[in-house]
Amino acid sequence: MIVIAKELVKQLLKKPFTNLFPAKYAPKSIKQFLRDAKEGKVKLNPPVVVPPNFRGKIEYDEKKCIRCKLCTRVCPAKALEYVEKENIIKYHLFRCAFCGQCVDVCPTGALKLTKEFLLAGYKKD
Amino acid sequence: MKKIADTGNEQNSFTFCVGPVHPALKEPLQFTFKIEGERVKKVDFMLSHVHRGIEWMGTRRNPIQIIYLAERICGICNISHPFAFCRAVESVAGIEVPPRAEYIRTINAELERIHSHLLWAGIAAHELGFDSVLHYILKARERVLDIIEYITGNRITKGIMMIGGVRRDISKKQYRKIIEAMEYYKKQVKKISDILLKDHVVKARTINTGILSKADAIKLCAVGPTARASGVKRDVRQDEPYAAYKYLDVEAITPATIGKETRGDVYDRTLVRLAEIRQSVNIIVECLKSMPEGKIAYEDKIPKLLAELKSVEGEGIGRHEAPRGEVLHYIKLIGNETLFSWKVRAPTYANLLSWVPMLLGAQIADIPIIAASTDPCLSCTNRAVITKHGKHVVIDHEALHELSVKKTLALRKVKHD
Ligand code: SF4
Ligand code: SF4
């Protein structure tokens, strides 16, 4: 009782521990909000820092890719698909499990991990 | 609703159904209690409402892809499942894991134990009605999640296991941060123990609640902290040391090993779990100190590894001591790219039957904490239905939780009066 009471009182003097979204409340118009942010009218909360080698969204470089299709063979979520017609590897972001296995296997470095993690979508393709 | 055959004393007893989904659980499960007054007289339960067909999916993927599928069997135990799976594949293919990789695996497995047990302690506090303690513990848990993110690349799904080793090394630079975090946990666990184990209300609610005797624990094949809290000294890390546990001296923790009396109640399960966090902290520090240099994987070229696994035939078993108890993976390879068969036995499955002796004779308000005390990994919807003399009364999660909170408040008053 006493221990936790002490901790709770201490907490009153501290800032919230949780990571904050860029804006506290969802703005009515995102475009307007971004414009305001640019002009310095509203203040954005700084982005959450992620450590180096964080596994976020995958970036695909068409020019480096040699179409060996190794990445499609190891991807557990079938998020990488070789499209015959366009002769490229298609990345389905919302199927991706962010394991980074494709990046490990790619012989030419055509796939890269980025730090982007605030992703949301409606469809899986 | 399932009906339990009535036996005598009809007027005072009624059937009380919790589930298919229940407050303390995270996955569907149906309890049927026969209640007399406030007491539980008979317990029955039914599960398998959420069959996801993961093993079937596994037989359509190659072993490398399955590592990530196994990771997703459980959000919390996502080192334990791939660990057991990789050990199974390694045992079939005769792959030897380099020593450094074994240490890294062990460190990751113990980090997982710390965060899982902390989460459990928070949930247990919540079930008792101490929500501020829940938030306090979850705040403490952030630090270990940060460390996990720092060494594996993500907070929850670690993606670090690989057949024949691990995917990422721990650099010298990272040591310091890990050691600092471990120092923090040494202090923090002491504080949390003070909060949870010394508080008279927590004691009143947990001591002699949900007792599982040693004989029952053995008979019902309980595993992990649930069994150890009843005095069964069983731990895969101790009985059949693997990975870096071979080089360390891990002893299964029971209330007796920390000099306490063994009752096998909810209090003992809390005690054992908190002691295990301390043990994990020591194991990690020990591992960092004695980690040898060297390779971290048997084969870094994944296509080569896949080609090698393609020609392997045979059956294998992989075991690992997950935070909730022993996890077991069985696989069969028949020289194909994909698996022929894959079977997973998660620890909660072995612990389910222990609920029956624990819940017999308990009060309704104690159901949430007793059910939560085995750290079940099942899910929930939020309602319970009481049938009394043919009438239905719906008790939802909040109401059942309220009952639990009321009991805590009542106990607090008793002490103060
Ligand atoms: S990160 Fe994993 S899931 Fe995502 S595309 Fe790469 S291999 Fe597939
Ligand atoms: S592994 Fe790399 S080079 Fe090969 S197809 Fe995929 S992206 Fe292209």
Coordinates of C-alpha atoms and ligand atoms in Angstrom, one line a residue:
Chain A
M1 CA 0.0 0.0 0.0
I2 CA 2.6 2.5 1.1
V3 CA 5.1 1.6 -1.6
I4 CA 2.5 2.0 -4.4
A5 CA 1.1 5.2 -2.9
K6 CA 4.6 6.7 -2.9
E7 CA 5.1 5.7 -6.5
L8 CA 1.8 7.1 -7.6
V9 CA 2.5 10.5 -5.9
K10 CA 5.8 10.6 -7.6
Q11 CA 4.1 9.9 -10.9
L12 CA 2.0 13.0 -10.5
L13 CA 5.0 15.1 -11.0
K14 CA 6.2 13.3 -14.1
K15 CA 5.2 13.6 -17.7
P16 CA 3.0 10.9 -19.2
F17 CA 5.0 7.8 -20.0
T18 CA 3.3 6.8 -23.2
N19 CA 4.5 7.8 -26.7
L20 CA 2.4 10.5 -28.2
F21 CA 0.9 10.6 -31.6
P22 CA 1.9 13.6 -33.8
A23 CA -1.4 15.3 -32.9
K24 CA -3.3 14.9 -29.7
Y25 CA -6.7 14.7 -31.4
A26 CA -7.5 13.6 -35.0
P27 CA -7.7 16.9 -37.0
K28 CA -10.8 17.6 -39.1
S29 CA -8.7 18.1 -42.2
I30 CA -5.3 16.4 -42.4
K31 CA -4.2 18.6 -45.2
Q32 CA -5.1 21.8 -43.4
F33 CA -3.4 20.4 -40.3
L34 CA -0.2 19.7 -42.2
R35 CA -0.3 23.2 -43.7
D36 CA -0.7 24.7 -40.3
A37 CA 2.2 22.6 -39.0
K38 CA 4.4 23.9 -41.8
E39 CA 3.6 27.5 -40.9
G40 CA 4.2 26.8 -37.3
K41 CA 0.6 27.4 -36.2
V42 CA 0.3 24.0 -34.5
K43 CA 3.0 22.1 -32.8
L44 CA 3.5 18.4 -33.7
N45 CA 4.7 15.9 -31.2
P46 CA 8.1 14.7 -32.2
P47 CA 8.2 11.2 -33.8
V48 CA 8.9 8.1 -31.7
V49 CA 12.6 7.2 -32.0
V50 CA 13.3 3.7 -33.1
P51 CA 16.6 2.0 -32.7
P52 CA 18.9 1.3 -35.7
N53 CA 18.1 -1.8 -37.6
F54 CA 14.4 -1.4 -36.8
R55 CA 12.2 -3.6 -39.0
G56 CA 9.6 -1.4 -40.6
K57 CA 8.2 -1.0 -44.1
I58 CA 10.2 -2.6 -46.9
E59 CA 11.6 -0.5 -49.7
Y60 CA 12.1 -2.1 -53.1
D61 CA 14.6 -0.8 -55.7
E62 CA 13.6 -2.0 -59.1
K63 CA 16.9 -1.0 -60.6
K64 CA 19.0 -3.2 -58.3
C65 CA 16.7 -6.2 -58.5
I66 CA 18.0 -9.1 -60.7
R67 CA 14.6 -11.0 -60.6
C68 CA 16.1 -14.0 -58.8
K69 CA 12.8 -14.4 -56.9
L70 CA 14.5 -15.7 -53.8
C71 CA 12.6 -13.2 -51.7
T72 CA 9.2 -14.6 -52.9
R73 CA 10.4 -18.0 -51.8
V74 CA 11.2 -17.1 -48.2
C75 CA 8.5 -14.6 -47.5
P76 CA 6.2 -16.2 -44.9
A77 CA 3.2 -14.0 -45.6
K78 CA 3.3 -14.1 -49.4
A79 CA 3.7 -10.4 -49.4
L80 CA 6.2 -10.4 -52.3
E81 CA 4.9 -11.5 -55.6
Y82 CA 6.6 -11.6 -59.0
V83 CA 4.5 -10.0 -61.6
E84 CA 5.3 -11.6 -64.9
K85 CA 3.7 -8.9 -67.1
E86 CA 5.6 -6.0 -65.6
N87 CA 8.7 -8.0 -64.7
I88 CA 8.9 -6.6 -61.2
I89 CA 8.5 -7.8 -57.7
K90 CA 5.3 -6.5 -56.2
Y91 CA 5.2 -5.7 -52.5
H92 CA 1.9 -6.0 -50.7
L93 CA 2.4 -3.8 -47.7
F94 CA -0.6 -4.9 -45.7
R95 CA 0.3 -8.6 -45.9
C96 CA 3.8 -8.0 -44.8
A97 CA 4.8 -9.3 -41.3
F98 CA 7.9 -7.2 -41.1
C99 CA 10.2 -10.1 -40.5
G100 CA 13.0 -8.8 -42.7
Q101 CA 13.7 -12.3 -44.1
C102 CA 13.5 -11.0 -47.7
V103 CA 16.1 -8.3 -46.9
D104 CA 18.4 -11.0 -45.5
V105 CA 18.1 -13.2 -48.6
C106 CA 18.3 -10.6 -51.3
P107 CA 21.7 -10.9 -53.0
T108 CA 21.8 -7.4 -54.5
G109 CA 20.4 -5.2 -51.7
A110 CA 17.3 -4.3 -53.8
L111 CA 15.2 -4.7 -50.6
K112 CA 15.7 -2.5 -47.6
L113 CA 14.2 -2.0 -44.2
T114 CA 12.9 1.4 -43.4
K115 CA 12.0 3.0 -40.1
E116 CA 8.4 3.6 -41.1
F117 CA 5.9 1.8 -38.8
L118 CA 2.7 3.8 -38.5
L119 CA 0.9 2.0 -41.3
A120 CA -2.7 1.2 -41.7
G121 CA -4.9 0.1 -44.5
Y122 CA -8.2 -1.5 -45.4
K123 CA -7.3 -4.2 -47.9
K124 CA -4.7 -6.9 -47.9
D125 CA -3.4 -6.3 -51.4
Chain B
M1 CA -25.4 -23.8 -22.7
K2 CA -24.1 -27.1 -21.4
K3 CA -26.2 -28.5 -18.6
I4 CA -24.6 -30.2 -15.6
A5 CA -26.6 -33.2 -14.2
D6 CA -28.1 -32.0 -10.9
T7 CA -27.5 -33.9 -7.8
G8 CA -29.5 -33.2 -4.7
N9 CA -30.0 -29.8 -3.0
E10 CA -31.7 -28.5 -6.2
Q11 CA -33.3 -25.5 -4.5
N12 CA -30.1 -23.8 -3.7
S13 CA -27.9 -24.7 -6.6
F14 CA -27.9 -23.2 -10.1
T15 CA -25.7 -23.4 -13.1
F16 CA -23.4 -20.5 -13.9
C17 CA -21.9 -20.2 -17.3
V18 CA -18.8 -18.3 -18.1
G19 CA -17.9 -17.9 -21.7
P20 CA -17.6 -19.2 -24.4
V21 CA -15.4 -16.3 -23.5
H22 CA -14.3 -15.0 -20.1
P23 CA -13.0 -11.9 -18.5
A24 CA -9.6 -13.2 -17.4
L25 CA -8.9 -14.9 -20.7
K26 CA -7.8 -13.8 -24.1
E27 CA -9.3 -16.5 -26.1
P28 CA -12.8 -18.2 -26.2
L29 CA -13.4 -20.9 -23.6
Q30 CA -16.5 -22.0 -21.9
F31 CA -16.8 -22.7 -18.2
T32 CA -19.9 -24.2 -16.6
F33 CA -20.1 -23.9 -12.8
K34 CA -22.6 -25.4 -10.5
I35 CA -23.0 -22.9 -7.7
E36 CA -24.5 -23.3 -4.2
G37 CA -24.7 -19.9 -2.6
E38 CA -21.4 -18.3 -3.3
R39 CA -19.5 -21.5 -3.6
V40 CA -18.5 -23.4 -6.7
K41 CA -19.5 -27.0 -6.4
K42 CA -18.8 -28.4 -9.8
V43 CA -16.6 -27.2 -12.7
D44 CA -16.6 -28.2 -16.3
F45 CA -15.1 -26.5 -19.3
M46 CA -15.0 -26.8 -23.0
L47 CA -12.6 -25.3 -25.5
S48 CA -11.4 -25.3 -29.1
H49 CA -13.6 -22.4 -30.2
V50 CA -10.6 -20.9 -32.0
H51 CA -9.0 -23.4 -34.2
R52 CA -6.8 -21.4 -36.5
G53 CA -5.4 -24.2 -38.6
I54 CA -1.9 -23.0 -38.1
E55 CA -0.4 -26.4 -38.4
W56 CA -2.2 -27.0 -41.7
M57 CA -0.8 -23.7 -42.9
G58 CA 2.6 -24.9 -41.9
T59 CA 2.4 -27.9 -44.1
R60 CA 2.2 -25.5 -47.1
R61 CA 5.3 -23.6 -46.3
N62 CA 9.0 -24.3 -46.1
P63 CA 10.8 -24.5 -42.7
I64 CA 12.1 -20.9 -43.0
Q65 CA 8.7 -19.5 -43.5
I66 CA 7.3 -21.5 -40.6
I67 CA 9.7 -19.8 -38.2
Y68 CA 7.6 -16.7 -38.6
L69 CA 4.4 -18.5 -38.6
A70 CA 5.4 -20.2 -35.4
E71 CA 6.2 -16.8 -34.0
R72 CA 2.6 -15.9 -34.5
I73 CA 1.1 -18.8 -32.6
C74 CA 1.3 -16.6 -29.5
G75 CA 1.9 -12.9 -29.2
I76 CA 3.8 -13.3 -25.9
C77 CA 5.7 -16.6 -26.5
N78 CA 7.1 -15.6 -29.8
I79 CA 10.6 -16.8 -29.0
S80 CA 9.4 -20.0 -27.4
H81 CA 7.5 -21.3 -30.4
P82 CA 10.2 -20.7 -33.0
F83 CA 12.8 -21.9 -30.5
A84 CA 11.1 -25.2 -30.1
F85 CA 10.4 -25.5 -33.8
C86 CA 14.1 -24.7 -34.7
R87 CA 15.3 -27.3 -32.2
A88 CA 12.9 -29.9 -33.8
V89 CA 14.3 -29.1 -37.3
E90 CA 17.8 -29.1 -36.0
S91 CA 17.4 -32.5 -34.4
V92 CA 16.0 -34.0 -37.6
A93 CA 18.6 -32.5 -39.9
G94 CA 21.5 -33.0 -37.4
I95 CA 22.4 -29.3 -37.5
E96 CA 24.8 -28.1 -34.8
V97 CA 24.2 -24.6 -33.4
P98 CA 27.3 -22.5 -32.8
P99 CA 27.8 -21.7 -29.1
R100 CA 27.4 -17.9 -29.5
A101 CA 24.1 -18.4 -31.1
E102 CA 23.0 -20.6 -28.2
Y103 CA 23.8 -17.8 -25.8
I104 CA 21.9 -15.2 -27.9
R105 CA 18.9 -17.6 -28.0
T106 CA 19.0 -17.9 -24.2
I107 CA 19.2 -14.2 -23.7
N108 CA 16.2 -13.6 -25.9
A109 CA 14.2 -16.4 -24.3
E110 CA 14.9 -14.9 -20.8
L111 CA 14.0 -11.4 -21.9
E112 CA 10.7 -12.9 -23.1
R113 CA 10.2 -14.5 -19.7
I114 CA 10.7 -11.2 -18.0
H115 CA 8.2 -9.4 -20.1
S116 CA 5.6 -12.2 -19.9
H117 CA 5.8 -12.5 -16.2
L118 CA 5.6 -8.8 -15.7
L119 CA 2.5 -8.6 -17.9
W120 CA 1.0 -11.5 -15.8
A121 CA 1.7 -9.7 -12.6
G122 CA -0.1 -6.6 -14.0
I123 CA -3.1 -8.6 -15.1
A124 CA -3.3 -10.4 -11.7
A125 CA -3.3 -7.0 -10.0
H126 CA -6.0 -5.9 -12.4
E127 CA -8.1 -8.9 -11.6
L128 CA -7.9 -8.1 -7.9
G129 CA -9.0 -4.5 -8.6
F130 CA -5.6 -2.8 -8.3
D131 CA -5.6 -0.9 -11.5
S132 CA -2.9 1.5 -10.5
V133 CA -0.6 -1.4 -9.9
L134 CA -1.4 -2.7 -13.3
H135 CA -0.3 0.6 -14.9
Y136 CA 2.7 0.8 -12.7
I137 CA 3.9 -2.7 -13.7
L138 CA 3.2 -2.2 -17.4
K139 CA 5.3 1.0 -17.2
A140 CA 8.1 -1.1 -15.8
R141 CA 7.7 -3.6 -18.6
E142 CA 8.3 -1.0 -21.2
R143 CA 12.0 -1.1 -20.5
V144 CA 12.4 -4.7 -21.4
L145 CA 10.4 -4.2 -24.6
D146 CA 12.7 -1.4 -25.5
I147 CA 15.7 -3.7 -25.0
I148 CA 14.0 -6.4 -27.1
E149 CA 13.4 -3.8 -29.9
Y150 CA 17.0 -2.7 -29.6
I151 CA 18.5 -6.1 -30.1
T152 CA 16.0 -7.7 -32.4
G153 CA 14.4 -4.9 -34.4
N154 CA 10.9 -5.0 -33.1
R155 CA 9.1 -4.8 -29.7
I156 CA 6.9 -7.9 -29.9
T157 CA 7.6 -10.2 -32.8
K158 CA 11.3 -10.6 -32.5
G159 CA 12.1 -12.5 -35.7
I160 CA 15.5 -13.5 -34.4
M161 CA 15.4 -17.3 -34.6
M162 CA 16.8 -19.1 -37.5
I163 CA 17.3 -22.8 -38.1
G164 CA 20.9 -23.4 -36.9
G165 CA 21.4 -20.2 -35.0
V166 CA 20.1 -16.7 -34.8
R167 CA 19.7 -13.8 -37.3
R168 CA 21.2 -11.0 -35.3
D169 CA 24.3 -10.7 -33.2
I170 CA 24.5 -8.7 -29.9
S171 CA 27.3 -6.3 -30.3
K172 CA 29.6 -5.2 -27.5
K173 CA 28.0 -1.7 -27.7
Q174 CA 24.7 -3.2 -26.9
Y175 CA 25.9 -5.1 -23.8
R176 CA 25.9 -1.9 -21.6
K177 CA 22.3 -1.0 -22.3
I178 CA 21.2 -4.6 -21.5
I179 CA 23.2 -4.7 -18.3
E180 CA 21.7 -1.3 -17.2
A181 CA 18.2 -2.5 -17.9
M182 CA 18.9 -5.7 -15.8
E183 CA 20.1 -3.5 -12.9
Y184 CA 16.8 -1.6 -13.2
Y185 CA 14.8 -4.8 -13.0
K186 CA 16.7 -6.0 -10.0
K187 CA 15.4 -2.9 -8.2
Q188 CA 12.0 -2.9 -9.8
V189 CA 11.2 -6.5 -9.1
K190 CA 11.9 -5.9 -5.4
K191 CA 9.5 -3.0 -5.4
I192 CA 6.8 -5.0 -7.3
S193 CA 7.3 -7.9 -4.8
D194 CA 6.8 -5.5 -1.9
I195 CA 3.6 -4.1 -3.5
L196 CA 2.1 -7.5 -4.4
L197 CA 3.4 -9.9 -1.8
K198 CA 3.4 -7.8 1.4
D199 CA 0.0 -6.1 0.9
H200 CA -2.5 -7.5 3.4
V201 CA -5.4 -7.2 1.0
V202 CA -3.5 -9.1 -1.7
K203 CA -2.6 -11.7 0.8
A204 CA -6.1 -12.1 2.0
R205 CA -7.3 -12.5 -1.6
T206 CA -4.6 -14.9 -2.8
I207 CA -3.5 -17.0 0.1
N208 CA -5.4 -20.3 0.2
T209 CA -7.3 -19.3 -2.9
G210 CA -7.2 -21.7 -5.9
I211 CA -5.2 -24.4 -4.3
L212 CA -3.6 -27.0 -6.5
S213 CA -2.0 -29.8 -4.5
K214 CA 1.3 -31.3 -5.5
A215 CA -0.4 -34.7 -6.2
D216 CA -3.0 -33.0 -8.4
A217 CA -0.4 -31.1 -10.2
I218 CA 1.5 -34.2 -11.1
K219 CA -1.6 -36.2 -11.9
L220 CA -3.0 -33.5 -14.2
C221 CA 0.4 -32.9 -15.9
A222 CA 0.6 -29.3 -15.0
V223 CA 3.7 -27.5 -16.3
G224 CA 5.6 -24.3 -15.7
P225 CA 5.0 -21.9 -12.8
T226 CA 1.6 -23.5 -12.2
A227 CA 3.3 -26.8 -11.4
R228 CA 6.3 -25.3 -9.7
A229 CA 4.1 -23.2 -7.3
S230 CA 2.6 -26.5 -6.1
G231 CA 6.0 -27.8 -5.3
V232 CA 6.7 -29.9 -8.5
K233 CA 10.3 -29.2 -9.2
R234 CA 10.1 -29.5 -13.0
D235 CA 11.7 -27.2 -15.6
V236 CA 13.0 -28.2 -19.0
R237 CA 15.9 -25.8 -18.5
Q238 CA 16.9 -27.9 -15.4
D239 CA 15.9 -31.4 -16.4
E240 CA 17.2 -31.5 -19.9
P241 CA 19.5 -28.5 -20.4
Y242 CA 19.7 -27.2 -23.9
A243 CA 21.1 -24.0 -25.6
A244 CA 23.2 -22.0 -23.1
Y245 CA 21.4 -23.5 -20.1
K246 CA 23.9 -26.4 -20.5
Y247 CA 26.6 -24.1 -19.4
L248 CA 24.6 -22.4 -16.6
D249 CA 23.2 -23.8 -13.5
V250 CA 19.5 -23.3 -13.7
E251 CA 17.4 -24.6 -10.8
A252 CA 13.6 -24.9 -11.0
I253 CA 12.0 -22.4 -8.6
T254 CA 9.4 -23.6 -6.2
P255 CA 8.3 -21.8 -3.1
A256 CA 10.6 -24.2 -1.1
T257 CA 13.7 -23.1 -3.0
I258 CA 13.1 -19.5 -1.9
G259 CA 12.5 -20.6 1.6
K260 CA 8.7 -20.3 1.7
E261 CA 6.0 -22.7 2.6
T262 CA 4.4 -24.5 -0.3
R263 CA 0.6 -24.2 -0.5
G264 CA 0.1 -24.2 -4.2
D265 CA -2.3 -21.2 -4.1
V266 CA -2.5 -18.0 -6.2
Y267 CA -0.1 -16.3 -3.8
D268 CA 2.5 -19.0 -4.5
R269 CA 2.1 -18.7 -8.2
T270 CA 2.8 -15.0 -7.9
L271 CA 5.8 -15.7 -5.7
V272 CA 7.3 -18.2 -8.1
R273 CA 6.8 -15.9 -11.1
L274 CA 8.4 -12.9 -9.4
A275 CA 11.3 -15.1 -8.3
E276 CA 11.6 -16.3 -11.9
I277 CA 12.0 -12.7 -13.2
R278 CA 14.9 -12.4 -10.8
Q279 CA 16.4 -15.7 -12.0
S280 CA 16.0 -14.6 -15.6
V281 CA 17.8 -11.3 -14.9
N282 CA 20.7 -13.3 -13.4
I283 CA 20.8 -15.7 -16.4
I284 CA 21.0 -12.8 -18.8
V285 CA 23.8 -11.1 -16.9
E286 CA 25.6 -14.4 -16.6
C287 CA 25.2 -15.1 -20.4
L288 CA 26.5 -11.6 -21.3
K289 CA 29.6 -12.3 -19.2
S290 CA 30.5 -15.7 -20.5
M291 CA 29.4 -15.4 -24.1
P292 CA 32.1 -16.8 -26.5
E293 CA 32.9 -15.1 -29.8
G294 CA 32.2 -16.8 -33.0
K295 CA 29.6 -17.5 -35.7
I296 CA 26.0 -16.9 -35.0
A297 CA 24.5 -19.3 -37.5
Y298 CA 25.2 -22.7 -38.9
E299 CA 24.7 -21.4 -42.5
D300 CA 24.2 -17.7 -43.3
K301 CA 23.1 -18.4 -46.9
I302 CA 19.4 -19.0 -46.7
P303 CA 19.0 -20.6 -50.2
K304 CA 21.8 -23.1 -49.3
L305 CA 20.1 -23.9 -46.0
L306 CA 16.7 -24.4 -47.7
A307 CA 18.3 -26.7 -50.3
E308 CA 19.9 -28.7 -47.5
L309 CA 16.6 -29.1 -45.6
K310 CA 14.9 -30.2 -48.7
S311 CA 16.7 -33.5 -48.7
V312 CA 16.1 -34.2 -45.0
E313 CA 13.8 -37.0 -43.9
G314 CA 12.7 -38.0 -40.4
E315 CA 10.8 -36.9 -37.3
G316 CA 11.9 -34.6 -34.6
I317 CA 10.9 -33.1 -31.3
G318 CA 11.8 -29.7 -29.9
R319 CA 11.2 -28.6 -26.4
H320 CA 11.6 -25.3 -24.6
E321 CA 10.6 -23.9 -21.3
A322 CA 8.3 -21.1 -22.2
P323 CA 7.2 -18.5 -19.6
R324 CA 4.0 -20.6 -19.0
G325 CA 5.7 -24.0 -19.1
E326 CA 7.0 -26.5 -21.5
V327 CA 6.2 -26.0 -25.1
L328 CA 6.7 -29.0 -27.5
H329 CA 6.9 -29.1 -31.3
Y330 CA 6.8 -32.3 -33.3
I331 CA 7.7 -32.3 -37.0
K332 CA 8.0 -34.8 -39.8
L333 CA 10.0 -34.1 -42.9
I334 CA 9.8 -36.4 -46.0
G335 CA 12.4 -34.9 -48.3
N336 CA 10.1 -32.2 -49.6
E337 CA 10.4 -28.5 -49.6
T338 CA 7.4 -28.3 -47.2
L339 CA 6.8 -30.2 -43.9
F340 CA 4.8 -33.4 -43.9
S341 CA 3.4 -32.8 -40.5
W342 CA 3.7 -30.3 -37.6
K343 CA 2.2 -30.6 -34.2
V344 CA 2.4 -28.0 -31.4
R345 CA 1.6 -28.5 -27.8
A346 CA 1.5 -25.2 -26.0
P347 CA 1.9 -25.0 -22.2
T348 CA -1.6 -23.7 -21.5
Y349 CA -3.1 -26.8 -22.9
A350 CA -1.3 -28.9 -20.3
N351 CA -2.4 -26.5 -17.5
L352 CA -6.1 -26.4 -18.3
L353 CA -7.2 -29.3 -16.3
S354 CA -5.6 -27.9 -13.1
W355 CA -8.4 -25.3 -13.2
V356 CA -10.8 -28.0 -11.9
P357 CA -9.3 -28.6 -8.5
M358 CA -8.4 -24.9 -8.2
L359 CA -11.9 -23.7 -8.8
L360 CA -13.8 -26.2 -6.7
G361 CA -15.0 -24.6 -3.5
A362 CA -14.0 -21.2 -4.6
Q363 CA -16.2 -18.1 -4.4
I364 CA -17.7 -16.5 -7.6
A365 CA -15.7 -13.4 -7.0
D366 CA -12.4 -15.4 -7.0
I367 CA -13.0 -17.0 -10.4
P368 CA -11.2 -14.3 -12.4
I369 CA -8.0 -14.3 -10.3
I370 CA -7.9 -18.1 -10.1
A371 CA -8.5 -18.5 -13.9
A372 CA -5.8 -15.9 -14.5
S373 CA -3.4 -17.4 -12.1
T374 CA -2.3 -20.1 -14.5
D375 CA -1.5 -17.3 -17.0
P376 CA -3.8 -18.9 -19.6
C377 CA -3.2 -17.9 -23.2
L378 CA -6.8 -18.1 -24.4
S379 CA -9.0 -15.2 -25.5
C380 CA -12.3 -13.7 -24.5
T381 CA -15.7 -12.1 -25.2
N382 CA -17.1 -10.2 -22.3
R383 CA -20.1 -12.0 -21.0
A384 CA -21.4 -14.6 -18.6
V385 CA -25.0 -15.9 -18.2
I386 CA -26.5 -17.1 -15.0
T387 CA -29.5 -19.3 -15.1
K388 CA -31.4 -19.2 -11.9
H389 CA -34.7 -21.1 -11.6
G390 CA -35.1 -20.9 -15.4
K391 CA -34.5 -17.1 -15.5
H392 CA -31.5 -15.7 -17.4
V393 CA -29.4 -13.0 -15.8
V394 CA -26.5 -11.7 -17.9
I395 CA -23.3 -10.9 -16.1
D396 CA -20.8 -9.3 -18.3
H397 CA -17.1 -8.8 -17.9
E398 CA -17.5 -5.5 -16.0
A399 CA -20.0 -7.0 -13.5
L400 CA -17.8 -10.0 -12.7
H401 CA -14.8 -7.7 -12.4
E402 CA -16.9 -5.5 -10.2
L403 CA -17.6 -8.4 -7.9
S404 CA -13.9 -9.0 -7.6
V405 CA -13.2 -5.4 -6.9
K406 CA -15.9 -5.3 -4.3
K407 CA -14.4 -8.2 -2.5
T408 CA -11.1 -6.4 -2.4
L409 CA -12.7 -3.3 -1.0
A410 CA -14.6 -5.2 1.6
L411 CA -11.4 -6.9 2.8
R412 CA -9.6 -3.5 3.0
K413 CA -12.5 -2.2 5.2
V414 CA -12.3 -5.2 7.5
K415 CA -8.7 -4.5 8.3
H416 CA -9.3 -0.8 8.9
D417 CA -12.3 -1.2 11.2
Ligands
SF4_1 S1 9.5 -8.5 -44.3 FE1 8.9 -10.6 -44.2 S2 6.7 -10.6 -44.6 FE2 7.5 -8.6 -45.3 S3 7.9 -8.9 -47.4 FE3 9.8 -9.3 -46.4 S4 9.8 -11.5 -46.1 FE4 7.7 -10.9 -46.6
SF4_2 S1 15.7 -11.3 -53.8 FE1 16.3 -9.2 -54.3 S2 17.2 -9.4 -56.4 FE2 16.1 -11.3 -56.0 S3 14.0 -10.9 -56.9 FE3 13.9 -10.4 -54.7 S4 14.3 -8.2 -54.7 FE4 15.0 -8.9 -56.7

